[in-house]
Amino acid sequence: MTARVPPRVEIGGSPYEIGLQHGRLLAPQIVDQLSIYRELFQEACKFNWDTVRGVAAEFRDSIGRLAPHLLEEMQGIADGVCSHEIEGEPGVDVLDIVALNSRSEIALGQWDDGCTSLAWGIHAQDSRKQILAQNWDWREGVGKNLALMSITCPGKPQIWMVVEPGIVGKIGFNSASVGVCLNAIRARPISTSLLPIHLLLRIALECESVDAAIASIERLGGAASSQHILIADRDGSRGLELSPLGGIYLREDENGILAHTNHFLKNKLVDEPPWLSGSPIRLERAATICGQLIQELGHNRLEEIDAALLRARFFSDTTNSPQAICCSPDPSRSAKIQTLFNIVMTFQREKQPFAEVTFGKPGSGEESCVYRMPW
C-alpha cells in the first residue's frame, strides 16, 4: 500500500449535523467503500446487495430503538453523500449506511480480518502512563479511504478516531482519556436485535471512563456479534470479550499488560471454531516481546516505552509472516489483507490524551509519516 496523506475531518453539532458533514466531506470515499463492500459480500458470503440491505433493515430497527442518535447520524451521512453528484453512483440511502456500520454482523463471520491490540499500564516514580495500541489489518483496497476524524457533540467528550468513511465508530479515543481498539472474532450466533460492534465502539467513546462504557454496553444488552474491544482510560484497561450470549471481561496481568488477537481467551458462551491459525502465535509473540522489553529496560526505565519504541519493536514484528503482528498479504490467497494502520494512544493524569498514527505496515519503509491526534 502506498502511503498517502489521509483526510483530517473536523465535524460537530447535533447527530444529524455530524452525519451530514461526514457524508459531505467524505462522499467519494463513502461511495468507494460501498463499492468495495458490495464486492466483498458477493465474493466472501455470496450475498447480493439486496440481501445485505434486507439484513441492514433489521439492524436499522434495532439501532432506532437502542441508539436513535446514531441512526439520525447515519441518515445525515446518507443525505450528505447524496448532496454530491458522483458519476456512476445510483444514490445512497440510510440502509446503505447501516449496512456499512453492520458489515461485521451481516457477513456472519465469513470475513478473515486480523488485528493485534495491546494495553500497557506503566508505573513510573510518581505517575502512571497508560498505553493503548493496535495494528489494524484489513483488505488493501480499504486503505486508500481511511481518514482521521474529530467529532464534537454538546454534552459529550470530544472524539478522535481513525475511521472507515461512512462508519460512525472505530478505533480511537476521547478527551476524557477513554480509548478503544477492536479485534474481530469469528463465532456464532449473530443477533439483529442488538447493536453492531462499530456502534458500541462509538458509544464507548461517548463515555467518561471504562466503567461507564461497560455499564452502557451492558445496559444496551451487549453486542450483536462476537468481538473483542480492548478499552482503557488513565486508570487501566479491560478486555471486553463480547457476544450476543454474554460478555467476559479480562484484566491486566501483573505487569499491567493486556494483549489480544482474533480468538476469545475466556468467553466460552459461543460457538467459535478455529479459523485464523496465526492468532495464537501472534498472542504468544506479543507476550514474548513485552517480556523482552521488561527485561531489557528494567522496571525503572519502563517509562521509556512510547509509540516510537512500540512501532519499532512490537508492531513491526514479522514472526510467522504473513500472519504476523505486522501483517502482509498471503500470496496463496486471493484476499489481499495487510496492516493498514498503526495507532498508539497515551493517557496520563493531568495531561491531554494523544495518539500517534501511521498508515501502512510499521517498519516496512513504506509506511506514512507519523500523524498526531489531536492535530
Tab-separated table of C-alpha atoms in Angstrom:
chain	number	residue	atom	x	y	z
A	1	MET	CA	0.000	0.000	0.000
A	2	THR	CA	1.391	3.374	-0.981
A	3	ALA	CA	1.467	5.863	1.885
A	4	ARG	CA	-0.734	8.893	1.286
A	5	VAL	CA	-1.983	11.923	3.150
A	6	PRO	CA	-5.236	10.987	4.920
A	7	PRO	CA	-8.107	13.470	5.130
A	8	ARG	CA	-8.388	15.169	8.521
A	9	VAL	CA	-12.042	15.897	9.150
A	10	GLU	CA	-13.458	18.020	11.972
A	11	ILE	CA	-17.223	17.735	12.443
A	12	GLY	CA	-19.681	18.655	15.164
A	13	GLY	CA	-23.196	19.641	16.170
A	14	SER	CA	-26.348	17.575	16.523
A	15	PRO	CA	-26.279	13.884	15.488
A	16	TYR	CA	-27.837	14.690	12.123
A	17	GLU	CA	-25.453	17.614	11.552
A	18	ILE	CA	-22.460	15.422	12.421
A	19	GLY	CA	-23.607	12.849	9.883
A	20	LEU	CA	-24.358	15.428	7.202
A	21	GLN	CA	-20.855	16.887	7.476
A	22	HIS	CA	-19.342	13.388	7.488
A	23	GLY	CA	-21.234	12.491	4.306
A	24	ARG	CA	-20.421	15.734	2.511
A	25	LEU	CA	-16.731	15.806	3.379
A	26	LEU	CA	-16.042	12.140	2.661
A	27	ALA	CA	-18.590	11.424	-0.076
A	28	PRO	CA	-16.156	9.990	-2.662
A	29	GLN	CA	-14.598	7.699	-0.056
A	30	ILE	CA	-18.001	6.509	1.181
A	31	VAL	CA	-19.109	5.704	-2.349
A	32	ASP	CA	-15.892	3.748	-2.895
A	33	GLN	CA	-16.389	1.916	0.419
A	34	LEU	CA	-19.870	0.863	-0.704
A	35	SER	CA	-18.409	-0.457	-3.933
A	36	ILE	CA	-15.711	-2.391	-2.060
A	37	TYR	CA	-18.176	-3.968	0.337
A	38	ARG	CA	-20.659	-4.860	-2.397
A	39	GLU	CA	-17.878	-6.906	-3.979
A	40	LEU	CA	-16.738	-8.361	-0.649
A	41	PHE	CA	-20.205	-9.520	0.342
A	42	GLN	CA	-20.648	-11.174	-3.041
A	43	GLU	CA	-17.199	-12.753	-3.018
A	44	ALA	CA	-16.996	-13.986	0.583
A	45	CYS	CA	-20.649	-14.529	1.520
A	46	LYS	CA	-22.439	-14.898	-1.832
A	47	PHE	CA	-24.773	-12.091	-0.761
A	48	ASN	CA	-26.021	-9.624	-3.343
A	49	TRP	CA	-26.616	-6.054	-2.172
A	50	ASP	CA	-30.378	-6.525	-1.892
A	51	THR	CA	-29.758	-9.356	0.585
A	52	VAL	CA	-27.330	-7.168	2.527
A	53	ARG	CA	-29.860	-4.325	2.663
A	54	GLY	CA	-32.524	-6.735	3.888
A	55	VAL	CA	-30.420	-7.634	6.923
A	56	ALA	CA	-29.479	-3.971	7.342
A	57	ALA	CA	-33.189	-3.153	7.644
A	58	GLU	CA	-33.391	-5.413	10.707
A	59	PHE	CA	-30.404	-3.643	12.241
A	60	ARG	CA	-31.925	-0.242	11.396
A	61	ASP	CA	-34.921	-1.081	13.569
A	62	SER	CA	-32.689	-2.163	16.470
A	63	ILE	CA	-30.491	0.925	16.138
A	64	GLY	CA	-33.569	3.142	16.111
A	65	ARG	CA	-34.710	1.507	19.330
A	66	LEU	CA	-31.369	1.327	21.189
A	67	ALA	CA	-29.290	4.214	19.796
A	68	PRO	CA	-31.598	6.580	17.888
A	69	HIS	CA	-28.997	9.355	17.851
A	70	LEU	CA	-26.678	7.157	15.788
A	71	LEU	CA	-29.450	6.315	13.327
A	72	GLU	CA	-30.002	10.063	12.926
A	73	GLU	CA	-26.283	10.415	12.267
A	74	MET	CA	-26.411	7.681	9.615
A	75	GLN	CA	-29.345	9.423	7.934
A	76	GLY	CA	-27.211	12.557	7.873
A	77	ILE	CA	-24.320	10.642	6.290
A	78	ALA	CA	-26.592	9.327	3.546
A	79	ASP	CA	-28.024	12.784	2.880
A	80	GLY	CA	-24.533	14.270	2.838
A	81	VAL	CA	-23.353	11.790	0.237
A	82	CYS	CA	-26.458	12.436	-1.861
A	83	SER	CA	-25.715	16.162	-1.879
A	84	HIS	CA	-22.762	15.316	-4.145
A	85	GLU	CA	-23.221	14.362	-7.748
A	86	ILE	CA	-20.852	11.425	-8.149
A	87	GLU	CA	-20.694	9.895	-11.622
A	88	GLY	CA	-21.901	6.320	-11.801
A	89	GLU	CA	-23.357	6.251	-8.281
A	90	PRO	CA	-27.040	5.266	-8.262
A	91	GLY	CA	-27.753	7.035	-4.978
A	92	VAL	CA	-27.157	6.287	-1.314
A	93	ASP	CA	-29.799	5.918	1.367
A	94	VAL	CA	-29.718	5.172	5.065
A	95	LEU	CA	-29.884	1.388	4.563
A	96	ASP	CA	-26.609	1.525	2.627
A	97	ILE	CA	-25.002	3.358	5.536
A	98	VAL	CA	-26.496	0.950	8.085
A	99	ALA	CA	-25.044	-1.892	6.005
A	100	LEU	CA	-21.557	-0.374	6.267
A	101	ASN	CA	-21.966	0.014	10.021
A	102	SER	CA	-23.176	-3.565	10.476
A	103	ARG	CA	-20.829	-5.127	7.929
A	104	SER	CA	-19.164	-7.390	10.505
A	105	GLU	CA	-22.503	-8.808	11.603
A	106	ILE	CA	-24.111	-9.189	8.172
A	107	ALA	CA	-21.061	-11.153	6.989
A	108	LEU	CA	-21.873	-13.815	9.632
A	109	GLY	CA	-18.217	-14.208	10.495
A	110	GLN	CA	-17.206	-15.066	6.914
A	111	TRP	CA	-14.500	-12.406	6.666
A	112	ASP	CA	-10.948	-13.016	7.744
A	113	ASP	CA	-9.639	-9.735	9.112
A	114	GLY	CA	-6.982	-9.917	11.803
A	115	CYS	CA	-5.589	-7.324	14.250
A	116	THR	CA	-3.272	-7.270	17.265
A	117	SER	CA	-4.020	-4.953	20.191
A	118	LEU	CA	-2.032	-4.065	23.292
A	119	ALA	CA	-2.744	-2.179	26.508
A	120	TRP	CA	0.124	-1.476	28.903
A	121	GLY	CA	-0.161	0.413	32.176
A	122	ILE	CA	3.303	1.678	33.068
A	123	HIS	CA	4.086	2.897	36.559
A	124	ALA	CA	6.839	5.492	36.944
A	125	GLN	CA	8.032	7.001	40.225
A	126	ASP	CA	5.092	9.323	40.843
A	127	SER	CA	2.866	8.775	37.837
A	128	ARG	CA	1.136	6.231	35.641
A	129	LYS	CA	1.122	6.113	31.865
A	130	GLN	CA	-1.497	4.049	30.074
A	131	ILE	CA	-0.741	2.946	26.526
A	132	LEU	CA	-3.433	1.556	24.232
A	133	ALA	CA	-2.402	0.477	20.738
A	134	GLN	CA	-3.037	-1.778	17.788
A	135	ASN	CA	-2.258	-2.745	14.220
A	136	TRP	CA	-5.427	-2.821	12.130
A	137	ASP	CA	-5.312	-5.435	9.385
A	138	TRP	CA	-7.815	-5.496	6.541
A	139	ARG	CA	-8.273	-5.533	2.769
A	140	GLU	CA	-5.739	-3.434	0.885
A	141	GLY	CA	-8.403	-1.560	-1.073
A	142	VAL	CA	-9.855	-0.008	2.081
A	143	GLY	CA	-6.568	1.663	2.984
A	144	LYS	CA	-6.865	4.471	0.468
A	145	ASN	CA	-10.152	5.619	2.033
A	146	LEU	CA	-9.145	5.813	5.722
A	147	ALA	CA	-9.462	9.195	7.398
A	148	LEU	CA	-8.689	10.927	10.685
A	149	MET	CA	-11.810	12.349	12.298
A	150	SER	CA	-12.637	14.659	15.195
A	151	ILE	CA	-16.228	14.754	16.495
A	152	THR	CA	-17.599	17.399	18.852
A	153	CYS	CA	-21.101	16.913	20.263
A	154	PRO	CA	-22.542	19.097	23.054
A	155	GLY	CA	-22.506	17.393	26.442
A	156	LYS	CA	-20.136	14.605	25.380
A	157	PRO	CA	-16.348	14.212	25.273
A	158	GLN	CA	-14.637	15.187	22.043
A	159	ILE	CA	-13.684	12.121	19.993
A	160	TRP	CA	-10.733	11.418	17.701
A	161	MET	CA	-10.789	8.277	15.538
A	162	VAL	CA	-9.242	6.619	12.535
A	163	VAL	CA	-12.359	5.874	10.507
A	164	GLU	CA	-13.611	3.903	7.587
A	165	PRO	CA	-15.728	6.589	5.908
A	166	GLY	CA	-19.436	6.022	6.430
A	167	ILE	CA	-18.946	4.175	9.721
A	168	VAL	CA	-19.833	6.065	12.908
A	169	GLY	CA	-17.458	4.302	15.322
A	170	LYS	CA	-13.944	2.962	15.033
A	171	ILE	CA	-10.577	2.863	16.792
A	172	GLY	CA	-9.651	5.964	18.763
A	173	PHE	CA	-10.068	7.928	21.998
A	174	ASN	CA	-11.789	10.887	23.587
A	175	SER	CA	-10.980	13.986	25.615
A	176	ALA	CA	-11.748	12.078	28.846
A	177	SER	CA	-8.866	9.683	28.015
A	178	VAL	CA	-11.085	6.723	27.142
A	179	GLY	CA	-9.811	4.738	24.164
A	180	VAL	CA	-10.889	1.640	22.241
A	181	CYS	CA	-9.282	-0.956	19.992
A	182	LEU	CA	-11.018	-3.815	18.177
A	183	ASN	CA	-10.259	-7.471	17.443
A	184	ALA	CA	-12.598	-9.378	15.131
A	185	ILE	CA	-13.804	-12.793	16.309
A	186	ARG	CA	-15.431	-15.416	14.099
A	187	ALA	CA	-18.195	-17.088	16.102
A	188	ARG	CA	-21.927	-17.694	16.130
A	189	PRO	CA	-24.641	-16.668	16.794
A	190	ILE	CA	-25.424	-13.212	15.412
A	191	SER	CA	-28.389	-11.198	16.704
A	192	THR	CA	-30.033	-8.414	14.697
A	193	SER	CA	-31.871	-7.314	17.855
A	194	LEU	CA	-28.640	-5.927	19.353
A	195	LEU	CA	-26.208	-3.197	18.285
A	196	PRO	CA	-23.419	-3.824	15.767
A	197	ILE	CA	-19.914	-3.615	17.170
A	198	HIS	CA	-18.973	-0.377	15.410
A	199	LEU	CA	-21.840	1.387	17.162
A	200	LEU	CA	-20.668	0.039	20.522
A	201	LEU	CA	-17.204	1.420	19.814
A	202	ARG	CA	-18.758	4.857	19.310
A	203	ILE	CA	-20.930	4.545	22.418
A	204	ALA	CA	-17.860	3.630	24.470
A	205	LEU	CA	-16.128	6.763	23.157
A	206	GLU	CA	-19.060	8.871	24.337
A	207	CYS	CA	-18.311	7.798	27.940
A	208	GLU	CA	-16.110	9.352	30.621
A	209	SER	CA	-14.484	6.134	31.913
A	210	VAL	CA	-14.004	2.438	31.243
A	211	ASP	CA	-16.553	1.583	33.939
A	212	ALA	CA	-19.133	3.920	32.393
A	213	ALA	CA	-18.543	2.387	28.958
A	214	ILE	CA	-19.006	-1.143	30.279
A	215	ALA	CA	-22.199	-0.077	32.040
A	216	SER	CA	-23.528	1.477	28.811
A	217	ILE	CA	-22.772	-1.655	26.783
A	218	GLU	CA	-24.461	-3.834	29.397
A	219	ARG	CA	-27.497	-1.561	29.570
A	220	LEU	CA	-27.892	-1.908	25.802
A	221	GLY	CA	-27.802	-5.695	26.016
A	222	GLY	CA	-24.308	-6.332	24.642
A	223	ALA	CA	-23.066	-6.916	21.115
A	224	ALA	CA	-24.830	-8.278	18.043
A	225	SER	CA	-21.775	-10.362	17.165
A	226	SER	CA	-18.758	-11.848	18.890
A	227	GLN	CA	-15.997	-9.243	19.073
A	228	HIS	CA	-13.265	-8.076	21.435
A	229	ILE	CA	-12.973	-4.431	22.480
A	230	LEU	CA	-9.762	-3.530	24.274
A	231	ILE	CA	-10.665	-0.429	26.262
A	232	ALA	CA	-8.573	1.759	28.541
A	233	ASP	CA	-8.559	5.022	30.448
A	234	ARG	CA	-5.966	6.700	32.649
A	235	ASP	CA	-6.530	4.135	35.410
A	236	GLY	CA	-6.203	0.893	33.477
A	237	SER	CA	-7.563	-1.406	30.791
A	238	ARG	CA	-10.120	-4.175	30.325
A	239	GLY	CA	-10.611	-6.687	27.562
A	240	LEU	CA	-14.291	-6.991	26.659
A	241	GLU	CA	-14.950	-10.358	25.031
A	242	LEU	CA	-18.473	-9.557	23.861
A	243	SER	CA	-21.110	-11.764	22.267
A	244	PRO	CA	-24.902	-11.919	21.856
A	245	LEU	CA	-24.921	-14.581	24.584
A	246	GLY	CA	-22.947	-12.561	27.122
A	247	GLY	CA	-19.616	-10.939	27.793
A	248	ILE	CA	-16.466	-11.905	29.698
A	249	TYR	CA	-14.145	-9.144	30.883
A	250	LEU	CA	-10.375	-9.647	31.019
A	251	ARG	CA	-7.965	-7.855	33.338
A	252	GLU	CA	-4.340	-6.775	33.021
A	253	ASP	CA	-1.597	-9.124	34.161
A	254	GLU	CA	0.835	-8.367	36.982
A	255	ASN	CA	2.870	-6.129	34.652
A	256	GLY	CA	-0.145	-4.047	33.640
A	257	ILE	CA	-0.289	-5.726	30.218
A	258	LEU	CA	-3.319	-6.945	28.307
A	259	ALA	CA	-2.889	-8.149	24.716
A	260	HIS	CA	-5.434	-9.698	22.382
A	261	THR	CA	-5.637	-11.085	18.861
A	262	ASN	CA	-8.504	-12.782	16.992
A	263	HIS	CA	-9.731	-15.569	19.235
A	264	PHE	CA	-11.542	-15.493	22.564
A	265	LEU	CA	-9.406	-16.270	25.600
A	266	LYS	CA	-12.136	-16.872	28.181
A	267	ASN	CA	-15.545	-16.393	26.565
A	268	LYS	CA	-16.862	-19.929	26.022
A	269	LEU	CA	-20.505	-18.903	25.573
A	270	VAL	CA	-20.473	-19.038	21.770
A	271	ASP	CA	-19.576	-21.471	19.010
A	272	GLU	CA	-16.082	-20.391	17.913
A	273	PRO	CA	-14.398	-22.826	15.519
A	274	PRO	CA	-10.659	-22.362	14.896
A	275	TRP	CA	-10.313	-20.023	11.931
A	276	LEU	CA	-7.138	-17.932	11.933
A	277	SER	CA	-4.111	-20.108	12.668
A	278	GLY	CA	-1.825	-17.136	13.229
A	279	SER	CA	-3.918	-15.662	16.041
A	280	PRO	CA	-2.496	-17.773	18.921
A	281	ILE	CA	1.006	-17.319	17.514
A	282	ARG	CA	0.628	-13.530	17.464
A	283	LEU	CA	-0.666	-13.547	21.026
A	284	GLU	CA	2.303	-15.602	22.209
A	285	ARG	CA	4.666	-13.350	20.275
A	286	ALA	CA	3.107	-10.273	21.914
A	287	ALA	CA	3.845	-11.729	25.362
A	288	THR	CA	7.408	-12.553	24.321
A	289	ILE	CA	8.161	-9.060	23.023
A	290	CYS	CA	6.702	-7.388	26.116
A	291	GLY	CA	8.768	-9.705	28.308
A	292	GLN	CA	11.902	-8.823	26.364
A	293	LEU	CA	11.262	-5.101	26.807
A	294	ILE	CA	10.748	-5.524	30.546
A	295	GLN	CA	13.976	-7.500	30.822
A	296	GLU	CA	15.991	-5.055	28.716
A	297	LEU	CA	14.722	-1.851	30.307
A	298	GLY	CA	14.080	-2.999	33.856
A	299	HIS	CA	11.140	-1.704	35.809
A	300	ASN	CA	12.886	1.607	36.490
A	301	ARG	CA	13.031	2.503	32.793
A	302	LEU	CA	9.670	1.273	31.546
A	303	GLU	CA	8.506	4.875	31.240
A	304	GLU	CA	10.727	4.996	28.123
A	305	ILE	CA	8.183	2.804	26.327
A	306	ASP	CA	6.360	5.028	23.867
A	307	ALA	CA	4.802	4.956	20.421
A	308	ALA	CA	8.115	5.035	18.538
A	309	LEU	CA	9.567	2.151	20.556
A	310	LEU	CA	6.422	0.055	20.172
A	311	ARG	CA	6.342	0.632	16.425
A	312	ALA	CA	9.966	-0.420	16.171
A	313	ARG	CA	9.915	-3.428	18.484
A	314	PHE	CA	6.323	-4.669	18.725
A	315	PHE	CA	4.123	-3.604	15.827
A	316	SER	CA	6.764	-4.132	13.122
A	317	ASP	CA	7.284	-7.775	14.140
A	318	THR	CA	7.067	-10.173	11.181
A	319	THR	CA	7.393	-13.513	13.003
A	320	ASN	CA	5.120	-16.079	11.305
A	321	SER	CA	4.588	-13.818	8.295
A	322	PRO	CA	2.233	-13.307	6.539
A	323	GLN	CA	0.052	-13.875	9.650
A	324	ALA	CA	2.329	-11.737	11.800
A	325	ILE	CA	1.713	-8.830	14.163
A	326	CYS	CA	2.753	-6.768	11.142
A	327	CYS	CA	0.547	-8.490	8.593
A	328	SER	CA	1.401	-8.932	4.913
A	329	PRO	CA	-0.721	-10.270	2.051
A	330	ASP	CA	-0.672	-14.043	1.758
A	331	PRO	CA	0.390	-14.912	-1.819
A	332	SER	CA	-1.556	-18.173	-1.620
A	333	ARG	CA	-4.885	-16.408	-1.065
A	334	SER	CA	-6.972	-14.141	-3.266
A	335	ALA	CA	-7.863	-11.821	-0.355
A	336	LYS	CA	-5.083	-9.256	-0.011
A	337	ILE	CA	-5.009	-8.428	3.690
A	338	GLN	CA	-2.284	-6.451	5.414
A	339	THR	CA	-1.711	-3.973	8.235
A	340	LEU	CA	-3.352	-0.746	7.074
A	341	PHE	CA	-2.566	1.464	10.055
A	342	ASN	CA	-0.991	1.516	13.482
A	343	ILE	CA	-2.238	3.646	16.355
A	344	VAL	CA	-0.627	4.191	19.767
A	345	MET	CA	-2.670	6.178	22.302
A	346	THR	CA	-1.238	7.581	25.533
A	347	PHE	CA	-3.233	8.591	28.616
A	348	GLN	CA	-1.812	10.257	31.760
A	349	ARG	CA	-3.343	12.145	34.630
A	350	GLU	CA	-3.417	15.917	34.245
A	351	LYS	CA	-2.228	15.640	30.630
A	352	GLN	CA	-4.140	15.828	27.373
A	353	PRO	CA	-4.591	12.405	25.766
A	354	PHE	CA	-2.941	11.942	22.393
A	355	ALA	CA	-2.225	9.344	19.753
A	356	GLU	CA	0.314	8.720	17.033
A	357	VAL	CA	-0.933	7.106	13.816
A	358	THR	CA	0.970	5.707	10.844
A	359	PHE	CA	-0.611	4.292	7.697
A	360	GLY	CA	0.890	1.189	6.130
A	361	LYS	CA	2.998	-1.543	7.693
A	362	PRO	CA	5.217	-0.306	10.564
A	363	GLY	CA	8.898	-0.830	9.878
A	364	SER	CA	8.385	-1.630	6.198
A	365	GLY	CA	9.935	1.593	4.932
A	366	GLU	CA	6.719	2.213	3.016
A	367	GLU	CA	4.622	3.467	5.924
A	368	SER	CA	3.466	7.049	6.171
A	369	CYS	CA	4.897	9.737	8.380
A	370	VAL	CA	3.534	9.930	11.930
A	371	TYR	CA	0.226	11.761	12.303
A	372	ARG	CA	-0.767	13.054	15.722
A	373	MET	CA	-4.251	13.286	17.192
A	374	PRO	CA	-5.393	15.854	18.233
A	375	TRP	CA	-3.802	17.728	15.338
